[in-house]
């Protein structure tokens, strides 16, 4: 068997659309040609990261696949009860078509956003806690050689906090996925935290260490590009959400592209502490582009498994078209895309 190629994974957040990453990772570890040395993640991506590392520690590649299966089964078993941010149980009785077409949905969203979780959830119930405690072995995660970097947003300072491997706990995963209009802020060491995706979705800079592979495989969940300008209120909100949650990642990718351009032009020496970063991605645009913001709250098993299957197909395409360039050259033209 050929030697596995080392890569760092970067897992974006996106609610139940994280099941697309589940499928991508399932196919990659079935293929068995990559070795993950580090993972940076936020929100739902952080959940996938913790389950992935749990499985790797317990049973290698097959353990990773089984652990991810368990995570998403537990998400489904929670019945959609606020795991990914549905702010009203009545939403569960509405069909997807009704939600997308009826203007009352927008009024309901506005009402939900105007309510504080400190008022409608005074006991601070968070079903995500049960999910991660069931699906993740935190002792195994903290003992792993795979370096983890989990992002959360510090409420008071407005800064991104990156929790490292030895710090990962259920509270850290809950903080990384804490939508402030649905859940009370998660307190860790006297500081309050919200969803990590606001400032790092995910953070790439922790991977720029010499001891890490130069190859970063990005698994985004929010489409970067849309061909049409939305005109309906729901579509406008969906696109705005995508842009806002992509913004931190776009800023980092633009910085990488700018540094690469300076090195190519000879205005920055590679010996100055910079190194070539090879960026790869398995984009979700083709597979998730038609889904609404509301679908990020959908935890029906059929929906989750359909996303998994889409992720496996996307990974198949990447393995066929891009894998051979891992370790050799980037497979994304960052300068064309972000400069």
CSV table of C-alpha atoms in Angstrom, one decimal:
chain,number,residue,atom,x,y,z
A,1,UNK,CA,0.0,0.0,0.0
A,2,UNK,CA,1.3,3.5,-0.9
A,3,UNK,CA,2.2,5.8,1.9
A,4,UNK,CA,-0.7,8.1,3.0
A,5,UNK,CA,-0.4,11.8,2.2
A,6,UNK,CA,-0.5,14.0,5.3
A,7,UNK,CA,-3.0,16.8,5.3
A,8,UNK,CA,-4.6,19.3,7.6
A,9,UNK,CA,-8.4,19.5,7.6
A,10,UNK,CA,-10.4,22.8,7.8
A,11,UNK,CA,-14.0,22.1,8.6
A,12,UNK,CA,-16.5,25.0,8.3
A,13,UNK,CA,-19.7,25.2,10.3
A,14,UNK,CA,-23.2,25.1,8.9
A,15,UNK,CA,-25.8,23.4,11.1
A,16,UNK,CA,-27.2,20.2,9.8
A,17,UNK,CA,-25.5,20.8,6.5
A,18,UNK,CA,-22.5,19.4,8.4
A,19,UNK,CA,-23.8,16.0,7.3
A,20,UNK,CA,-22.3,16.9,3.9
A,21,UNK,CA,-18.9,16.9,5.6
A,22,UNK,CA,-19.8,13.6,7.2
A,23,UNK,CA,-20.2,12.1,3.7
A,24,UNK,CA,-17.0,13.7,2.5
A,25,UNK,CA,-15.0,12.4,5.4
A,26,UNK,CA,-16.6,9.0,5.2
A,27,UNK,CA,-15.4,8.6,1.6
A,28,UNK,CA,-12.0,10.0,2.2
A,29,UNK,CA,-11.3,7.5,5.1
A,30,UNK,CA,-12.8,4.7,3.1
A,31,UNK,CA,-10.3,5.6,0.3
A,32,UNK,CA,-7.5,5.4,2.9
A,33,UNK,CA,-4.9,7.6,1.1
A,34,UNK,CA,-4.7,10.6,3.5
A,35,UNK,CA,-3.4,11.0,7.0
A,36,UNK,CA,-4.9,13.8,9.1
A,37,UNK,CA,-2.3,15.5,11.3
A,38,UNK,CA,-4.4,18.5,12.4
A,39,UNK,CA,-8.0,19.7,12.2
A,40,UNK,CA,-9.2,23.3,12.5
A,41,UNK,CA,-13.0,23.7,12.8
A,42,UNK,CA,-16.0,25.7,14.0
A,43,UNK,CA,-19.6,25.0,15.0
A,44,UNK,CA,-20.9,21.8,13.3
A,45,UNK,CA,-17.4,21.4,11.8
A,46,UNK,CA,-16.1,21.2,15.3
A,47,UNK,CA,-18.6,18.4,16.1
A,48,UNK,CA,-17.4,16.5,13.1
A,49,UNK,CA,-13.8,17.1,14.1
A,50,UNK,CA,-14.2,15.7,17.6
A,51,UNK,CA,-16.1,12.7,16.4
A,52,UNK,CA,-13.5,12.1,13.7
A,53,UNK,CA,-10.6,12.2,16.2
A,54,UNK,CA,-12.5,10.0,18.6
A,55,UNK,CA,-12.9,7.3,16.0
A,56,UNK,CA,-9.3,7.6,14.8
A,57,UNK,CA,-8.1,7.0,18.3
A,58,UNK,CA,-10.4,4.1,18.9
A,59,UNK,CA,-10.1,2.3,15.6
A,60,UNK,CA,-8.3,4.0,12.8
A,61,UNK,CA,-10.1,4.9,9.6
A,62,UNK,CA,-12.9,2.5,10.2
A,63,UNK,CA,-13.3,3.8,13.7
A,64,UNK,CA,-13.5,7.3,12.3
A,65,UNK,CA,-16.3,6.4,9.9
A,66,UNK,CA,-18.2,4.6,12.7
A,67,UNK,CA,-17.8,7.5,15.1
A,68,UNK,CA,-19.1,10.0,12.5
A,69,UNK,CA,-22.1,7.7,11.9
A,70,UNK,CA,-22.8,7.7,15.6
A,71,UNK,CA,-22.6,11.5,15.9
A,72,UNK,CA,-25.2,12.1,13.2
A,73,UNK,CA,-27.5,9.3,14.5
A,74,UNK,CA,-27.4,11.1,17.8
A,75,UNK,CA,-28.2,14.4,16.1
A,76,UNK,CA,-31.2,12.8,14.5
A,77,UNK,CA,-32.3,11.2,17.8
A,78,UNK,CA,-32.5,14.6,19.4
A,79,UNK,CA,-35.5,15.2,17.1
A,80,UNK,CA,-34.3,18.6,15.9
A,81,UNK,CA,-34.9,20.1,19.3
A,82,UNK,CA,-32.6,23.1,19.0
A,83,UNK,CA,-29.5,21.1,18.2
A,84,UNK,CA,-28.8,23.5,15.3
A,85,UNK,CA,-30.8,26.5,16.4
A,86,UNK,CA,-34.5,26.1,15.7
A,87,UNK,CA,-36.0,28.6,18.1
A,88,UNK,CA,-39.5,27.2,18.3
A,89,UNK,CA,-40.9,23.7,18.5
A,90,UNK,CA,-43.8,24.7,16.3
A,91,UNK,CA,-41.4,24.9,13.4
A,92,UNK,CA,-41.1,21.1,13.4
A,93,UNK,CA,-44.7,20.8,12.2
A,94,UNK,CA,-44.2,22.9,9.1
A,95,UNK,CA,-43.4,21.4,5.7
A,96,UNK,CA,-40.3,22.6,3.9
A,97,UNK,CA,-42.4,24.1,1.1
A,98,UNK,CA,-44.5,26.0,3.5
A,99,UNK,CA,-41.5,27.4,5.2
A,100,UNK,CA,-39.9,28.5,2.0
A,101,UNK,CA,-43.0,30.0,0.4
A,102,UNK,CA,-45.1,31.5,3.2
A,103,UNK,CA,-44.3,35.1,4.3
A,104,UNK,CA,-45.4,34.2,7.8
A,105,UNK,CA,-42.1,32.3,8.1
A,106,UNK,CA,-40.3,35.6,7.9
A,107,UNK,CA,-42.5,37.1,10.6
A,108,UNK,CA,-41.8,34.0,12.7
A,109,UNK,CA,-38.1,34.5,12.2
A,110,UNK,CA,-38.2,38.1,13.2
A,111,UNK,CA,-40.2,37.2,16.4
A,112,UNK,CA,-37.7,34.5,17.3
A,113,UNK,CA,-34.8,36.8,16.8
A,114,UNK,CA,-36.4,39.4,19.1
A,115,UNK,CA,-36.7,36.8,21.9
A,116,UNK,CA,-33.8,36.2,24.3
A,117,UNK,CA,-32.8,32.6,25.2
A,118,UNK,CA,-32.4,33.9,28.8
A,119,UNK,CA,-36.2,34.4,28.7
A,120,UNK,CA,-37.6,31.5,26.7
A,121,UNK,CA,-34.9,29.0,27.9
A,122,UNK,CA,-34.3,30.1,31.5
A,123,UNK,CA,-33.0,26.6,32.5
A,124,UNK,CA,-30.4,26.8,29.7
A,125,UNK,CA,-31.4,23.4,28.2
A,126,UNK,CA,-29.1,22.5,25.4
A,127,UNK,CA,-29.6,19.1,23.6
A,128,UNK,CA,-26.2,19.5,21.9
A,129,UNK,CA,-24.6,18.6,25.3
A,130,UNK,CA,-26.2,15.1,25.2
A,131,UNK,CA,-25.2,14.6,21.6
A,132,UNK,CA,-21.5,15.4,22.0
A,133,UNK,CA,-21.2,13.6,25.3
A,134,UNK,CA,-22.7,10.5,23.7
A,135,UNK,CA,-20.7,10.6,20.5
A,136,UNK,CA,-17.3,12.0,21.6
A,137,UNK,CA,-14.7,10.4,23.8
A,138,UNK,CA,-13.1,13.5,25.2
A,139,UNK,CA,-10.3,11.7,26.9
A,140,UNK,CA,-9.3,10.1,23.6
A,141,UNK,CA,-9.5,13.5,21.9
A,142,UNK,CA,-7.3,15.3,24.4
A,143,UNK,CA,-4.7,12.5,24.2
A,144,UNK,CA,-4.6,12.4,20.4
A,145,UNK,CA,-1.6,13.3,18.3
A,146,UNK,CA,-4.0,14.9,15.9
A,147,UNK,CA,-3.8,18.6,16.7
A,148,UNK,CA,-7.2,20.2,17.1
A,149,UNK,CA,-8.1,23.9,16.9
A,150,UNK,CA,-11.7,24.7,17.8
A,151,UNK,CA,-12.9,28.3,17.3
A,152,UNK,CA,-15.4,30.2,19.6
A,153,UNK,CA,-16.2,33.9,19.8
A,154,UNK,CA,-15.5,35.7,23.0
A,155,UNK,CA,-18.5,37.8,23.8
A,156,UNK,CA,-17.0,40.5,25.9
A,157,UNK,CA,-13.8,41.1,23.9
A,158,UNK,CA,-15.2,40.3,20.5
A,159,UNK,CA,-12.1,38.2,19.7
A,160,UNK,CA,-11.8,34.7,18.3
A,161,UNK,CA,-10.6,32.1,20.8
A,162,UNK,CA,-8.9,29.0,19.5
A,163,UNK,CA,-9.1,26.0,21.9
A,164,UNK,CA,-6.3,23.5,21.4
A,165,UNK,CA,-6.3,19.7,21.7
A,166,UNK,CA,-5.7,19.5,25.5
A,167,UNK,CA,-8.6,22.0,26.1
A,168,UNK,CA,-11.4,20.2,24.2
A,169,UNK,CA,-14.4,19.5,26.4
A,170,UNK,CA,-18.2,19.3,25.8
A,171,UNK,CA,-18.4,23.0,26.8
A,172,UNK,CA,-15.9,24.0,24.1
A,173,UNK,CA,-17.9,22.2,21.4
A,174,UNK,CA,-21.1,23.8,22.7
A,175,UNK,CA,-19.5,27.2,22.7
A,176,UNK,CA,-18.3,26.8,19.2
A,177,UNK,CA,-21.9,26.0,18.1
A,178,UNK,CA,-23.7,28.6,20.3
A,179,UNK,CA,-26.1,30.7,18.3
A,180,UNK,CA,-26.8,33.7,20.6
A,181,UNK,CA,-30.4,34.1,19.7
A,182,UNK,CA,-31.1,30.5,20.6
A,183,UNK,CA,-28.7,29.5,23.4
A,184,UNK,CA,-27.3,31.3,26.4
A,185,UNK,CA,-23.6,32.1,26.1
A,186,UNK,CA,-21.4,29.2,27.1
A,187,UNK,CA,-19.1,30.2,30.0
A,188,UNK,CA,-15.6,28.7,30.1
A,189,UNK,CA,-13.0,29.9,32.7
A,190,UNK,CA,-15.0,32.9,33.5
A,191,UNK,CA,-15.5,34.0,29.9
A,192,UNK,CA,-18.6,33.8,27.8
A,193,UNK,CA,-18.6,32.5,24.2
A,194,UNK,CA,-20.8,32.3,21.1
A,195,UNK,CA,-20.5,30.5,17.8
A,196,UNK,CA,-17.0,30.3,16.5
A,197,UNK,CA,-18.1,30.9,12.9
A,198,UNK,CA,-18.6,34.6,13.5
A,199,UNK,CA,-14.9,35.3,13.5
A,200,UNK,CA,-13.3,32.1,12.3
A,201,UNK,CA,-15.1,29.7,10.1
A,202,UNK,CA,-12.7,27.9,10.4
A,203,UNK,CA,-9.4,29.6,11.4
A,204,UNK,CA,-6.6,28.7,9.1
A,205,UNK,CA,-3.7,30.5,10.8
A,206,UNK,CA,-3.2,27.8,13.5
A,207,UNK,CA,-2.1,25.5,10.7
A,208,UNK,CA,0.7,27.8,9.5
A,209,UNK,CA,3.3,26.0,11.6
A,210,UNK,CA,6.4,24.5,10.1
A,211,UNK,CA,5.7,21.2,11.8
A,212,UNK,CA,2.4,20.8,9.9
A,213,UNK,CA,2.0,19.6,6.4
A,214,UNK,CA,1.8,22.3,3.8
A,215,UNK,CA,-1.5,20.9,2.4
A,216,UNK,CA,-4.7,22.1,3.8
A,217,UNK,CA,-8.0,20.5,2.7
A,218,UNK,CA,-10.9,22.8,3.2
A,219,UNK,CA,-14.4,21.4,3.6
A,220,UNK,CA,-16.8,24.5,3.3
A,221,UNK,CA,-20.5,24.3,3.8
A,222,UNK,CA,-21.6,27.8,2.7
A,223,UNK,CA,-21.6,28.5,-1.1
A,224,UNK,CA,-19.1,31.1,-2.0
A,225,UNK,CA,-20.7,32.2,-5.3
A,226,UNK,CA,-24.2,32.7,-6.5
A,227,UNK,CA,-25.1,33.4,-10.2
A,228,UNK,CA,-28.2,35.4,-9.4
A,229,UNK,CA,-29.0,38.3,-7.1
A,230,UNK,CA,-31.7,37.3,-4.7
A,231,UNK,CA,-34.9,39.4,-4.7
A,232,UNK,CA,-37.2,37.6,-2.3
A,233,UNK,CA,-36.8,38.3,1.4
A,234,UNK,CA,-36.0,34.7,2.4
A,235,UNK,CA,-33.4,34.4,-0.4
A,236,UNK,CA,-31.8,37.7,0.6
A,237,UNK,CA,-31.5,36.5,4.2
A,238,UNK,CA,-30.0,33.2,3.0
A,239,UNK,CA,-27.4,34.9,0.9
A,240,UNK,CA,-26.5,37.4,3.6
A,241,UNK,CA,-26.1,34.6,6.0
A,242,UNK,CA,-23.7,32.8,3.6
A,243,UNK,CA,-21.7,36.0,3.0
A,244,UNK,CA,-21.3,36.8,6.7
A,245,UNK,CA,-20.3,33.3,7.8
A,246,UNK,CA,-17.9,33.0,4.8
A,247,UNK,CA,-16.3,36.4,5.5
A,248,UNK,CA,-13.6,35.3,8.0
A,249,UNK,CA,-12.5,32.5,5.8
A,250,UNK,CA,-12.5,34.7,2.7
A,251,UNK,CA,-10.2,37.2,4.5
A,252,UNK,CA,-7.7,34.5,5.4
A,253,UNK,CA,-7.7,33.0,1.9
A,254,UNK,CA,-7.2,36.4,0.5
A,255,UNK,CA,-4.2,36.9,2.8
A,256,UNK,CA,-2.7,33.6,1.7
A,257,UNK,CA,-3.2,34.6,-1.9
A,258,UNK,CA,-1.6,38.0,-1.4
A,259,UNK,CA,1.5,36.4,0.3
A,260,UNK,CA,1.8,33.9,-2.5
A,261,UNK,CA,1.7,36.7,-5.0
A,262,UNK,CA,4.5,38.6,-3.2
A,263,UNK,CA,6.7,35.5,-3.2
A,264,UNK,CA,6.1,34.8,-6.8
A,265,UNK,CA,7.0,38.3,-7.7
A,266,UNK,CA,10.2,38.1,-5.6
A,267,UNK,CA,9.0,40.9,-3.2
A,268,UNK,CA,9.0,38.4,-0.2
A,269,UNK,CA,11.7,35.8,0.4
A,270,UNK,CA,10.5,32.3,1.3
A,271,UNK,CA,13.3,32.3,3.9
A,272,UNK,CA,11.7,35.2,5.8
A,273,UNK,CA,9.5,32.7,7.8
A,274,UNK,CA,6.9,32.2,5.1
A,275,UNK,CA,6.2,29.0,3.4
A,276,UNK,CA,4.2,27.8,0.5
A,277,UNK,CA,0.7,26.7,1.6
A,278,UNK,CA,-1.1,24.4,-0.8
A,279,UNK,CA,-4.9,24.8,-0.5
A,280,UNK,CA,-7.3,22.2,-1.6
A,281,UNK,CA,-11.1,22.2,-1.2
A,282,UNK,CA,-14.1,20.0,-1.7
A,283,UNK,CA,-16.7,22.8,-2.3
A,284,UNK,CA,-20.4,22.4,-1.4
A,285,UNK,CA,-21.8,24.9,-3.9
A,286,UNK,CA,-23.0,22.3,-6.4
A,287,UNK,CA,-24.5,20.1,-3.7
A,288,UNK,CA,-25.9,22.6,-1.1
A,289,UNK,CA,-26.6,25.7,-3.2
A,290,UNK,CA,-30.3,25.0,-3.6
A,291,UNK,CA,-30.9,24.5,0.1
A,292,UNK,CA,-32.4,27.3,2.3
A,293,UNK,CA,-31.1,28.7,5.5
A,294,UNK,CA,-34.0,26.9,7.3
A,295,UNK,CA,-32.7,23.6,6.1
A,296,UNK,CA,-29.7,24.0,8.4
A,297,UNK,CA,-32.1,23.1,11.2
A,298,UNK,CA,-33.5,20.0,9.6
A,299,UNK,CA,-32.3,16.8,11.3
A,300,UNK,CA,-34.6,14.3,9.6
A,301,UNK,CA,-32.7,11.1,9.0
A,302,UNK,CA,-33.6,11.0,5.3
A,303,UNK,CA,-32.3,14.6,4.8
A,304,UNK,CA,-29.1,13.9,6.8
A,305,UNK,CA,-28.3,10.8,4.9
A,306,UNK,CA,-29.0,12.5,1.5
A,307,UNK,CA,-26.4,15.1,2.5
A,308,UNK,CA,-24.0,12.3,3.4
A,309,UNK,CA,-24.4,10.7,0.0
A,310,UNK,CA,-23.9,14.1,-1.7
A,311,UNK,CA,-20.7,14.5,0.3
A,312,UNK,CA,-19.4,11.0,-0.7
A,313,UNK,CA,-20.0,11.9,-4.4
A,314,UNK,CA,-18.2,15.2,-4.0
A,315,UNK,CA,-15.3,13.5,-2.4
A,316,UNK,CA,-15.2,10.9,-5.2
A,317,UNK,CA,-14.9,13.8,-7.7
A,318,UNK,CA,-12.1,15.4,-5.7
A,319,UNK,CA,-10.2,12.1,-5.3
A,320,UNK,CA,-10.4,11.5,-9.1
A,321,UNK,CA,-9.5,15.0,-10.2
A,322,UNK,CA,-7.3,16.5,-7.5
A,323,UNK,CA,-5.8,14.0,-5.2
A,324,UNK,CA,-2.6,13.4,-7.2
A,325,UNK,CA,-1.7,17.0,-6.8
A,326,UNK,CA,-1.7,16.8,-3.0
A,327,UNK,CA,1.8,17.3,-1.7
A,328,UNK,CA,2.8,18.9,-5.0
A,329,UNK,CA,0.7,21.9,-5.9
A,330,UNK,CA,-2.4,23.8,-4.8
A,331,UNK,CA,-5.6,22.8,-6.5
A,332,UNK,CA,-7.3,26.2,-6.1
A,333,UNK,CA,-6.3,29.4,-7.9
A,334,UNK,CA,-6.5,31.6,-4.8
A,335,UNK,CA,-5.3,34.7,-6.6
A,336,UNK,CA,-8.0,34.4,-9.2
A,337,UNK,CA,-10.7,33.7,-6.7
A,338,UNK,CA,-9.8,36.1,-3.9
A,339,UNK,CA,-7.6,38.9,-5.2
